[in-house]
Amino acid sequence: VPNVIFALALCRGDSNASACEGCLVTAFQDGQDNCPDSKDTTVYYNGNPCMLRFSNKNFLATTDNDKILVIATFASMEMPLNTSIRHDSFRFLLFTLLNNTAQSAANSSRRFTTSRLDVSSLPTVYCLMQCTPDLTADDCAACFHPYSSLTFKHMDDGKGGQILGTRCSMRYEIYPFFQGKPMLRIINLASAVPAINNTLPPVTVYPHRQSQPQSPVAAPPPPEAQASTQELHGM
Ligand SMILES: *[C@@H]1O[C@H](CO)[C@@H](O)[C@H](O)[C@H]1NC(C)=O
Ligand SMILES: *[C@@H]1O[C@H](CO)[C@@H](O)[C@H](O)[C@H]1NC(C)=O
Ligand SMILES: *[C@@H]1O[C@H](CO)[C@@H](O)[C@H](O)[C@H]1NC(C)=O
Ligand SMILES: *[C@@H]1O[C@H](CO)[C@@H](O)[C@H](O)[C@H]1NC(C)=O
């Protein structure tokens, strides 16, 4: 006192100890090199498996999830979502995946879940969600609450992406990207995709996208989504 630094580090739940340590050593250095005049720095990576924040403010006193960064995957491969039916189906299934994965992560002791959704007519979707393990199950679920809406707003085109926050993170892709087998295979269908909220938290989006047409997402699920979702067998 008065020179106090608060810090929070979190490694992705599927990373091993050496990858975690290596990432954090790099992150401490990168944070100082890239933000030399900042007293509140957060480091995220697109590839490396850790997050680091250090600050002169006691941000640990709350469970606020700020410094949210949205990274939309830049895919060279086009998803075959060429009809509106397919697009609606994909949104519906993506919501189902996010909602169930968030619930599972919140309810797990490590606040971490990987998942996979197999649907015959659409690409297999992989998802990973994680909260800092000091959050309660309720706080973790609340942290994920705006993430479905943010996903539909910024990366609903099936190319994947990440929402990174200091308290919870989400990533989905149409290829496997996490270590190990998915901890959750989705079998339940949600009743509907909720409408996008006007009250989303402030986020930084990368890469920047041109203003996109806002299409409603509250439409009832098209029949194709229900029909093509297969009952999955145990892990
Ligand atoms: C840890 O994970 C990294 C990255 O996945 C991998 O290259 C490395 O072999 C792993 N190390 C051990 C000891 O498992
Ligand atoms: C899942 O969706 C339902 C219905 O919209 C919502 O009430 C619930 O809070 C969601 N769960 C999570 C963890 O986001
Ligand atoms: C959460 O976990 C508890 C105990 O592990 C279990 O009884 C409960 O059914 C789970 N709830 C959900 C929504 O998965
Ligand atoms: C949307 O906003 C309402 C009121 O502003 C709030 O009660 C609700 O939880 C929000 N839903 C989401 C998904 O953030």
XYZ file of C-alpha atoms and ligand atoms in Angstrom, residues 95 98-104 106 129 140-142 144-146 148 190-194, ligand 2:
36
model
C -28.793 -21.572 -29.103
C -24.875 -22.659 -25.976
C -27.699 -22.826 -23.479
C -27.031 -26.419 -22.471
C -23.281 -25.995 -22.398
C -23.611 -22.896 -20.213
C -25.912 -24.744 -17.836
C -23.536 -27.664 -17.618
C -22.229 -23.471 -14.383
C -17.547 -22.669 -22.001
C -21.533 -18.405 -13.660
C -24.912 -18.897 -15.342
C -25.573 -15.161 -15.052
C -23.132 -16.491 -19.664
C -26.562 -14.923 -19.896
C -25.778 -12.273 -22.547
C -26.285 -16.187 -26.636
C -34.695 -25.696 -26.286
C -38.189 -24.454 -26.981
C -37.148 -21.354 -28.915
C -34.364 -18.913 -29.549
C -34.944 -15.828 -27.371
C -31.340 -21.364 -21.121
O -32.467 -20.829 -21.805
C -33.588 -20.624 -20.980
C -34.742 -20.179 -21.860
O -34.437 -19.041 -22.609
C -33.237 -19.587 -19.899
O -34.310 -19.406 -19.027
C -32.015 -20.079 -19.123
O -31.623 -19.077 -18.206
C -30.864 -20.402 -20.053
N -29.762 -20.967 -19.278
C -28.524 -20.470 -19.351
C -27.517 -21.118 -18.477
O -28.225 -19.553 -20.093
